Amino acid sequence: MAVSLGMRVSGLLVVGAVAVAAAAFTSDGGGPADGRGGGGTVVTAGPSDGVRSLLPGPSAGSAPPVRPSPDGHIGAPAFTGTPRAPQSETPSESLTPSSPSPTTSQKLLEVPAWLPPGPDSPNTDGTPDPSSVYDLLRTPTECRNALNAIPSTPADAEWTLLRGLATACLAAQGEGGGSWEQAVRDHAALAGRADTCKGRAAYAVLGGLLDFHRRHPGATVRLKPTSSGTTAACGYRIAGVDTGGDGEARPGETIGIELADVYFDPAELQRDVSVLIGGQQVPVLIDRRPVLSAVVPVIEPGPVDVTVRHAGTEIRLPTAFTVTTPDVVQQPSTSAAPNVPDELICGSTTPLRGAGLSSMCGYRRAGATSHNEPAAASQPIAAPTERSSRPPNGVFPLGPLPAHHPAPHPPPGLRIP
């Protein structure tokens, strides 16, 4: 069958297009096989619409058609030259453009941690003290007011610590009045000397600020107060009760009640504190440490609780100690019978220069020996004489008797029974 010239030309164009496409498919886009660089522009072209209509498309599910090779063979294309592996490209070089490294100003600085809650001191006396100034410093915007409340030359260790924290707070936020040098000196001077719960928390926060300044000497940050759910710095409680080592005490004895993690000035306890032992309020003395001294009341023997109340806050230690039975005091016994009156004893009567009869009488203690028995407690009572009218020891004079009585006179020298 004769084939027209147009069909032949179209066939040659189709074969050429397929050959170019096959070469582009098998080529890696690099240089020639000899490894030398350079290369021309690769131009790909597809068949015209007329030719594309003459080529039937592959049916669904059928294998792709076999394309003729440039040399006219049907099958795998023929390769010329030495094949080589394609050059690998790193994803960072081919996909991601290079970016400049971030500078210090572009880094996000971590804000140092600030003071945890105390809790707040009641400050019942209204005088600034380290506990109440700590509460003021918990708001970073109040650091200047807190610094003004601190003595300029603090003699107390806690005042010195709070001065260093206040100056570091101002310096970290770039405000006037702050001094990193002062903060470093105060922090070094207070190493190991913070002995209160708020003092230990302030010392730790000051150390964090100084570490931030060492890592970022010229940086400033805006300090933020801690959230409400942060654990408090002080766990106010009764640490123990001192009864002398055995855990027992009798009514009338003094015990010591030791308080721990006090979040207020211990001197405020003298204004408003009450102690209950076994539910009964007792008098109390306050020590600076602080330790409360209380006297055990007269209550039933057995384990008792100890309760301390101050400024609306109550802490309790269950079964703090045991109250024991008080000792029985023996009263001294006496030989005399109770309610026995003293015995009246009178001596002899003799006339004194015509003044009548004189009688010397006295009282003898009840239970003493009878006057008839020779004993030291009852000596014979001598009758007064003209030489001496003084009564003997232990005898009180009753005065002279009248010279004449309605009854007959007794003869001289008669003893009055």
Short mmCIF file of C-alpha atoms in Angstrom, two decimals:
data_model
loop_
_atom_site.label_atom_id
_atom_site.label_comp_id
_atom_site.label_asym_id
_atom_site.label_seq_id
_atom_site.Cartn_x
_atom_site.Cartn_y
_atom_site.Cartn_z
CA MET A 1 0.00 0.00 0.00
CA ALA A 2 1.37 3.30 -0.96
CA VAL A 3 2.14 5.80 1.77
CA SER A 4 1.90 9.46 1.05
CA LEU A 5 4.79 11.79 1.51
CA GLY A 6 2.96 13.68 4.27
CA MET A 7 2.56 10.56 6.33
CA ARG A 8 6.25 9.77 6.01
CA VAL A 9 7.24 13.24 7.11
CA SER A 10 4.87 13.01 10.07
CA GLY A 11 6.31 9.69 11.06
CA LEU A 12 9.84 11.04 10.97
CA LEU A 13 8.79 13.95 13.17
CA VAL A 14 7.20 11.59 15.64
CA VAL A 15 10.30 9.42 15.79
CA GLY A 16 12.50 12.46 16.29
CA ALA A 17 10.31 13.80 19.10
CA VAL A 18 10.32 10.45 20.85
CA ALA A 19 14.07 10.22 20.56
CA VAL A 20 14.56 13.67 22.04
CA ALA A 21 12.19 12.84 24.90
CA ALA A 22 13.99 9.57 25.61
CA ALA A 23 17.33 11.30 25.69
CA ALA A 24 16.03 13.91 28.08
CA PHE A 25 14.52 11.19 30.29
CA THR A 26 17.73 9.17 30.58
CA SER A 27 20.04 12.21 30.91
CA ASP A 28 20.86 13.70 34.40
CA GLY A 29 21.06 17.23 33.07
CA GLY A 30 24.84 17.36 33.61
CA GLY A 31 27.69 17.58 31.16
CA PRO A 32 28.79 14.94 28.66
CA ALA A 33 29.94 11.51 29.65
CA ASP A 34 33.60 12.43 29.50
CA GLY A 35 33.15 14.55 32.61
CA ARG A 36 33.96 17.88 31.04
CA GLY A 37 31.83 20.80 32.01
CA GLY A 38 29.71 22.99 29.89
CA GLY A 39 26.73 22.01 27.84
CA GLY A 40 24.13 23.54 25.63
CA THR A 41 20.52 24.25 26.11
CA VAL A 42 18.26 21.22 26.09
CA VAL A 43 15.13 21.84 24.10
CA THR A 44 12.18 19.50 24.42
CA ALA A 45 9.24 19.52 22.09
CA GLY A 46 6.17 17.42 21.82
CA PRO A 47 4.32 16.25 18.72
CA SER A 48 1.81 18.45 17.05
CA ASP A 49 -1.88 18.11 17.62
CA GLY A 50 -2.32 16.31 14.35
CA VAL A 51 0.29 13.73 15.13
CA ARG A 52 -0.98 13.38 18.75
CA SER A 53 -4.39 12.45 17.39
CA LEU A 54 -2.93 9.62 15.33
CA LEU A 55 -1.25 7.97 18.32
CA PRO A 56 -3.69 5.99 20.38
CA GLY A 57 -3.36 6.50 24.15
CA PRO A 58 -2.78 3.62 26.51
CA SER A 59 -5.81 1.95 27.87
CA ALA A 60 -6.50 1.85 31.59
CA GLY A 61 -4.68 -0.94 33.36
CA SER A 62 -2.44 -1.72 30.40
CA ALA A 63 1.34 -1.55 30.44
CA PRO A 64 2.91 1.66 29.16
CA PRO A 65 3.83 1.53 25.46
CA VAL A 66 7.37 0.78 24.46
CA ARG A 67 9.04 3.83 22.97
CA PRO A 68 11.46 3.38 20.00
CA SER A 69 15.07 4.26 20.68
CA PRO A 70 16.99 6.88 18.70
CA ASP A 71 18.73 4.17 16.70
CA GLY A 72 15.44 2.77 15.40
CA HIS A 73 15.28 -0.29 17.71
CA ILE A 74 12.30 -1.19 19.76
CA GLY A 75 13.19 -1.80 23.42
CA ALA A 76 15.58 -0.22 25.91
CA PRO A 77 17.42 2.81 24.62
CA ALA A 78 21.03 2.40 23.71
CA PHE A 79 23.54 4.28 25.90
CA THR A 80 26.71 5.72 24.58
CA GLY A 81 29.64 6.68 26.74
CA THR A 82 30.33 5.73 30.38
CA PRO A 83 27.35 6.06 32.73
CA ARG A 84 27.91 7.94 35.99
CA ALA A 85 25.90 8.45 39.13
CA PRO A 86 23.98 11.69 39.43
CA GLN A 87 25.50 14.32 41.68
CA SER A 88 23.84 14.42 45.08
CA GLU A 89 22.60 17.69 46.46
CA THR A 90 22.03 18.46 50.12
CA PRO A 91 18.52 19.64 50.90
CA SER A 92 19.81 22.72 52.62
CA GLU A 93 21.73 23.76 49.50
CA SER A 94 18.97 23.03 47.00
CA LEU A 95 15.81 23.90 48.92
CA THR A 96 16.56 26.27 51.81
CA PRO A 97 18.26 29.57 51.16
CA SER A 98 21.03 30.53 53.50
CA SER A 99 20.00 32.87 56.37
CA PRO A 100 22.17 35.03 58.64
CA SER A 101 22.80 33.76 62.17
CA PRO A 102 20.67 35.47 64.86
CA THR A 103 22.32 38.27 66.76
CA THR A 104 22.21 38.84 70.53
CA SER A 105 19.44 41.40 70.19
CA GLN A 106 17.26 38.81 68.41
CA LYS A 107 17.56 36.21 71.23
CA LEU A 108 14.72 35.92 73.75
CA LEU A 109 16.09 36.44 77.27
CA GLU A 110 14.68 34.33 80.08
CA VAL A 111 13.27 36.48 82.89
CA PRO A 112 14.79 35.54 86.26
CA ALA A 113 12.47 34.06 88.88
CA TRP A 114 11.12 36.44 91.50
CA LEU A 115 10.12 36.17 95.17
CA PRO A 116 7.58 33.51 96.22
CA PRO A 117 4.76 34.44 98.60
CA GLY A 118 5.56 34.63 102.31
CA PRO A 119 2.67 34.55 103.22
CA ASP A 120 2.19 38.24 103.98
CA SER A 121 3.10 39.45 107.43
CA PRO A 122 0.21 40.94 109.45
CA ASN A 123 2.56 43.71 110.71
CA THR A 124 0.35 44.36 113.72
CA ASP A 125 2.62 47.10 115.09
CA GLY A 126 2.72 49.04 111.80
CA THR A 127 6.53 49.35 111.90
CA PRO A 128 8.60 48.29 108.84
CA ASP A 129 10.51 45.10 109.54
CA PRO A 130 12.29 42.61 107.27
CA SER A 131 9.20 40.41 106.99
CA SER A 132 6.90 43.24 105.86
CA VAL A 133 9.50 44.74 103.48
CA TYR A 134 9.89 41.30 101.88
CA ASP A 135 6.15 41.40 101.16
CA LEU A 136 6.57 44.84 99.55
CA LEU A 137 9.42 43.57 97.34
CA ARG A 138 7.18 40.82 95.96
CA THR A 139 5.82 43.45 93.56
CA PRO A 140 8.81 44.34 91.29
CA THR A 141 7.45 47.83 90.65
CA GLU A 142 7.74 48.58 94.39
CA CYS A 143 11.49 47.95 94.64
CA ARG A 144 12.25 51.67 95.04
CA ASN A 145 9.74 52.07 97.88
CA ALA A 146 11.16 48.99 99.56
CA LEU A 147 14.69 50.38 99.28
CA ASN A 148 13.56 53.62 100.94
CA ALA A 149 12.12 51.63 103.87
CA ILE A 150 15.44 49.85 104.51
CA PRO A 151 17.93 51.56 106.87
CA SER A 152 20.80 53.19 105.00
CA THR A 153 23.34 51.43 107.23
CA PRO A 154 21.60 48.19 108.22
CA ALA A 155 22.98 46.43 111.27
CA ASP A 156 20.80 43.36 110.86
CA ALA A 157 21.69 40.59 108.40
CA GLU A 158 18.18 40.44 106.94
CA TRP A 159 18.15 44.19 106.30
CA THR A 160 21.47 43.88 104.45
CA LEU A 161 20.11 41.05 102.31
CA LEU A 162 16.97 43.00 101.38
CA ARG A 163 19.05 46.06 100.45
CA GLY A 164 21.07 43.97 97.99
CA LEU A 165 17.89 42.50 96.51
CA ALA A 166 16.23 45.90 96.11
CA THR A 167 19.25 47.44 94.35
CA ALA A 168 19.56 44.41 92.05
CA CYS A 169 15.85 44.68 91.23
CA LEU A 170 16.28 48.28 90.08
CA ALA A 171 19.47 47.51 88.13
CA ALA A 172 17.96 44.52 86.31
CA GLN A 173 15.04 46.65 85.12
CA GLY A 174 17.30 49.52 84.03
CA GLU A 175 15.94 51.95 86.62
CA GLY A 176 17.96 54.56 88.46
CA GLY A 177 19.16 53.85 91.93
CA GLY A 178 20.14 50.28 91.19
CA SER A 179 23.66 49.01 91.78
CA TRP A 180 25.03 45.65 90.72
CA GLU A 181 28.16 46.31 92.79
CA GLN A 182 26.14 46.82 95.98
CA ALA A 183 24.12 43.71 95.26
CA VAL A 184 27.28 41.62 94.78
CA ARG A 185 28.76 42.85 98.09
CA ASP A 186 25.58 42.19 100.08
CA HIS A 187 25.14 38.74 98.55
CA ALA A 188 28.72 37.78 99.43
CA ALA A 189 28.39 39.11 102.98
CA LEU A 190 25.24 37.05 103.65
CA ALA A 191 26.56 33.66 102.48
CA GLY A 192 25.22 31.06 104.89
CA ARG A 193 23.68 33.64 107.24
CA ALA A 194 20.08 33.71 106.05
CA ASP A 195 18.31 31.93 108.93
CA THR A 196 14.64 32.74 108.26
CA CYS A 197 12.30 31.31 105.65
CA LYS A 198 11.86 34.66 103.90
CA GLY A 199 15.57 35.38 104.18
CA ARG A 200 16.49 32.11 102.46
CA ALA A 201 14.03 32.82 99.63
CA ALA A 202 15.41 36.37 99.15
CA TYR A 203 18.99 35.07 99.08
CA ALA A 204 18.14 32.53 96.35
CA VAL A 205 16.39 35.15 94.18
CA LEU A 206 19.30 37.59 94.55
CA GLY A 207 21.68 34.85 93.43
CA GLY A 208 19.55 34.27 90.31
CA LEU A 209 19.65 37.98 89.43
CA LEU A 210 23.43 38.09 89.77
CA ASP A 211 23.79 35.01 87.56
CA PHE A 212 21.57 36.68 84.92
CA HIS A 213 23.78 39.77 85.02
CA ARG A 214 26.97 37.69 84.55
CA ARG A 215 25.53 35.99 81.46
CA HIS A 216 24.03 39.19 80.00
CA PRO A 217 26.03 42.12 81.39
CA GLY A 218 24.27 44.86 79.46
CA ALA A 219 20.76 43.40 79.29
CA THR A 220 17.68 44.60 81.14
CA VAL A 221 14.41 42.76 81.71
CA ARG A 222 11.02 43.50 83.14
CA LEU A 223 10.64 41.39 86.29
CA LYS A 224 7.28 39.73 86.85
CA PRO A 225 5.64 38.79 90.16
CA THR A 226 5.10 35.11 90.82
CA SER A 227 1.73 33.53 90.21
CA SER A 228 -0.75 32.95 93.00
CA GLY A 229 -0.27 29.18 92.89
CA THR A 230 3.42 29.33 93.79
CA THR A 231 4.44 27.45 96.93
CA ALA A 232 4.91 29.76 99.92
CA ALA A 233 8.39 30.34 101.30
CA CYS A 234 7.34 29.72 104.93
CA GLY A 235 5.60 26.71 106.41
CA TYR A 236 4.51 28.25 109.72
CA ARG A 237 4.04 25.51 112.36
CA ILE A 238 4.84 24.30 115.89
CA ALA A 239 8.19 22.56 115.59
CA GLY A 240 8.00 20.87 119.00
CA VAL A 241 7.34 21.14 122.73
CA ASP A 242 10.17 20.93 125.26
CA THR A 243 9.15 19.25 128.53
CA GLY A 244 12.62 18.29 129.70
CA GLY A 245 13.26 15.29 127.51
CA ASP A 246 10.69 12.76 128.71
CA GLY A 247 7.61 14.15 126.94
CA GLU A 248 5.74 14.51 130.25
CA ALA A 249 4.90 17.46 132.46
CA ARG A 250 2.93 17.99 135.68
CA PRO A 251 0.50 20.84 136.34
CA GLY A 252 2.44 23.92 137.38
CA GLU A 253 5.57 23.06 135.40
CA THR A 254 6.84 25.29 132.57
CA ILE A 255 7.19 24.00 129.02
CA GLY A 256 8.75 25.55 125.90
CA ILE A 257 6.83 25.79 122.60
CA GLU A 258 9.14 26.27 119.61
CA LEU A 259 7.74 27.90 116.45
CA ALA A 260 9.23 27.26 112.99
CA ASP A 261 9.18 29.28 109.73
CA VAL A 262 7.69 32.39 111.31
CA TYR A 263 6.67 34.74 108.47
CA PHE A 264 6.26 37.82 110.69
CA ASP A 265 8.33 39.73 113.23
CA PRO A 266 8.50 37.56 116.41
CA ALA A 267 8.22 40.75 118.50
CA GLU A 268 4.60 41.05 117.34
CA LEU A 269 3.73 37.96 119.40
CA GLN A 270 3.90 40.10 122.54
CA ARG A 271 0.93 42.14 121.29
CA ASP A 272 -1.36 39.39 120.11
CA VAL A 273 -0.76 35.74 120.97
CA SER A 274 -2.62 33.11 122.92
CA VAL A 275 -1.60 29.58 123.88
CA LEU A 276 -3.98 26.76 124.71
CA ILE A 277 -2.91 23.53 126.42
CA GLY A 278 -5.54 20.84 126.32
CA GLY A 279 -8.08 23.48 125.24
CA GLN A 280 -7.36 25.71 128.26
CA GLN A 281 -5.74 29.11 127.71
CA VAL A 282 -2.61 29.73 129.78
CA PRO A 283 -0.25 32.69 130.39
CA VAL A 284 2.71 32.85 128.04
CA LEU A 285 6.16 34.45 127.85
CA ILE A 286 7.84 35.19 124.49
CA ASP A 287 11.45 34.61 123.55
CA ARG A 288 13.18 36.16 120.53
CA ARG A 289 14.09 32.83 118.87
CA PRO A 290 11.00 32.48 118.96
CA VAL A 291 10.07 30.12 121.79
CA LEU A 292 6.94 30.51 123.89
CA SER A 293 7.09 29.57 127.58
CA ALA A 294 3.81 28.42 129.15
CA VAL A 295 2.75 26.89 132.48
CA VAL A 296 0.85 23.59 132.40
CA PRO A 297 -2.62 24.11 133.87
CA VAL A 298 -4.42 21.76 136.24
CA ILE A 299 -6.16 19.40 133.83
CA GLU A 300 -6.92 15.72 133.59
CA PRO A 301 -3.83 13.54 133.10
CA GLY A 302 -3.19 12.24 129.59
CA PRO A 303 -2.03 13.39 126.13
CA VAL A 304 -2.89 16.99 125.28
CA ASP A 305 -2.75 19.24 122.20
CA VAL A 306 -0.99 22.60 122.07
CA THR A 307 -2.51 25.48 120.05
CA VAL A 308 -1.01 28.89 119.22
CA ARG A 309 -3.14 31.73 117.84
CA HIS A 310 -1.85 34.98 116.36
CA ALA A 311 -3.41 37.57 114.03
CA GLY A 312 -6.26 35.27 113.05
CA THR A 313 -3.97 32.33 112.25
CA GLU A 314 -4.08 29.16 114.36
CA ILE A 315 -1.53 26.36 114.38
CA ARG A 316 -1.86 23.16 116.41
CA LEU A 317 0.38 20.27 117.42
CA PRO A 318 -1.71 17.19 118.27
CA THR A 319 -0.61 15.05 121.22
CA ALA A 320 2.22 17.46 121.99
CA PHE A 321 3.01 15.96 125.42
CA THR A 322 1.45 14.03 128.30
CA VAL A 323 0.15 15.58 131.51
CA THR A 324 0.92 13.40 134.53
CA THR A 325 -0.65 13.21 138.01
CA PRO A 326 0.68 15.89 140.38
CA ASP A 327 2.66 14.87 143.46
CA VAL A 328 0.80 14.60 146.84
CA VAL A 329 2.27 16.98 149.46
CA GLN A 330 2.45 15.55 153.06
CA GLN A 331 1.37 18.02 155.78
CA PRO A 332 3.47 18.01 159.01
CA SER A 333 1.72 16.37 162.02
CA THR A 334 1.44 18.00 165.50
CA SER A 335 1.23 16.35 168.96
CA ALA A 336 -1.41 18.75 170.21
CA ALA A 337 -5.03 17.83 169.70
CA PRO A 338 -6.96 20.25 167.52
CA ASN A 339 -9.23 22.89 169.03
CA VAL A 340 -7.91 22.39 172.60
CA PRO A 341 -7.77 25.72 174.51
CA ASP A 342 -4.71 26.75 176.49
CA GLU A 343 -4.75 26.09 180.25
CA LEU A 344 -4.80 28.99 182.73
CA ILE A 345 -2.26 28.64 185.57
CA CYS A 346 -2.01 30.96 188.58
CA GLY A 347 0.74 31.25 191.16
CA SER A 348 0.65 32.00 194.92
CA THR A 349 -0.74 35.24 196.35
CA THR A 350 1.07 37.22 198.99
CA PRO A 351 0.35 40.61 200.59
CA LEU A 352 2.39 43.41 199.11
CA ARG A 353 2.87 46.24 201.68
CA GLY A 354 -0.78 46.29 202.74
CA ALA A 355 -2.05 46.52 199.19
CA GLY A 356 -3.88 43.27 199.47
CA LEU A 357 -3.29 39.97 197.85
CA SER A 358 -1.45 39.66 194.55
CA SER A 359 -1.95 36.66 192.26
CA MET A 360 0.27 35.78 189.32
CA CYS A 361 -1.47 33.76 186.57
CA GLY A 362 -0.63 32.66 183.02
CA TYR A 363 -1.64 30.35 180.14
CA ARG A 364 0.08 27.09 179.33
CA ARG A 365 -0.01 25.62 175.84
CA ALA A 366 -2.46 22.84 175.21
CA GLY A 367 -0.81 19.45 175.12
CA ALA A 368 2.08 20.53 177.31
CA THR A 369 3.01 18.62 180.43
CA SER A 370 0.90 19.12 183.58
CA HIS A 371 2.18 21.58 186.16
CA ASN A 372 2.53 18.74 188.61
CA GLU A 373 5.01 16.96 186.30
CA PRO A 374 8.59 18.17 186.24
CA ALA A 375 9.07 19.22 182.62
CA ALA A 376 10.67 22.07 180.85
CA ALA A 377 7.35 23.23 179.46
CA SER A 378 5.81 23.73 182.97
CA GLN A 379 8.18 25.22 185.48
CA PRO A 380 6.93 26.00 189.06
CA ILE A 381 5.51 29.49 189.26
CA ALA A 382 7.05 31.39 192.13
CA ALA A 383 5.00 33.78 194.19
CA PRO A 384 6.04 37.38 193.91
CA THR A 385 8.09 38.85 196.74
CA GLU A 386 8.72 42.36 197.92
CA ARG A 387 12.08 42.41 196.15
CA SER A 388 10.65 41.81 192.69
CA SER A 389 7.18 42.26 191.28
CA ARG A 390 8.06 41.04 187.78
CA PRO A 391 6.15 37.93 186.68
CA PRO A 392 8.02 34.81 185.71
CA ASN A 393 8.53 33.94 182.08
CA GLY A 394 5.34 32.99 180.28
CA VAL A 395 3.02 34.40 182.96
CA PHE A 396 0.98 37.54 182.50
CA PRO A 397 0.03 39.61 185.60
CA LEU A 398 -3.63 40.14 186.37
CA GLY A 399 -3.04 43.02 188.80
CA PRO A 400 -3.59 43.26 192.63
CA LEU A 401 -6.75 41.85 194.12
CA PRO A 402 -8.95 44.14 196.26
CA ALA A 403 -8.01 44.33 199.99
CA HIS A 404 -11.53 43.61 201.29
CA HIS A 405 -14.05 41.17 199.85
CA PRO A 406 -17.65 40.67 200.78
CA ALA A 407 -16.76 37.14 201.82
CA PRO A 408 -14.49 36.37 204.75
CA HIS A 409 -10.80 36.91 204.23
CA PRO A 410 -8.75 33.83 203.62
CA PRO A 411 -5.87 33.42 206.01
CA PRO A 412 -2.49 34.71 204.80
CA GLY A 413 -0.47 32.36 202.70
CA LEU A 414 -3.48 30.44 201.39
CA ARG A 415 -3.04 29.35 197.79
CA ILE A 416 -5.81 30.04 195.41
CA PRO A 417 -6.60 26.90 193.58
#
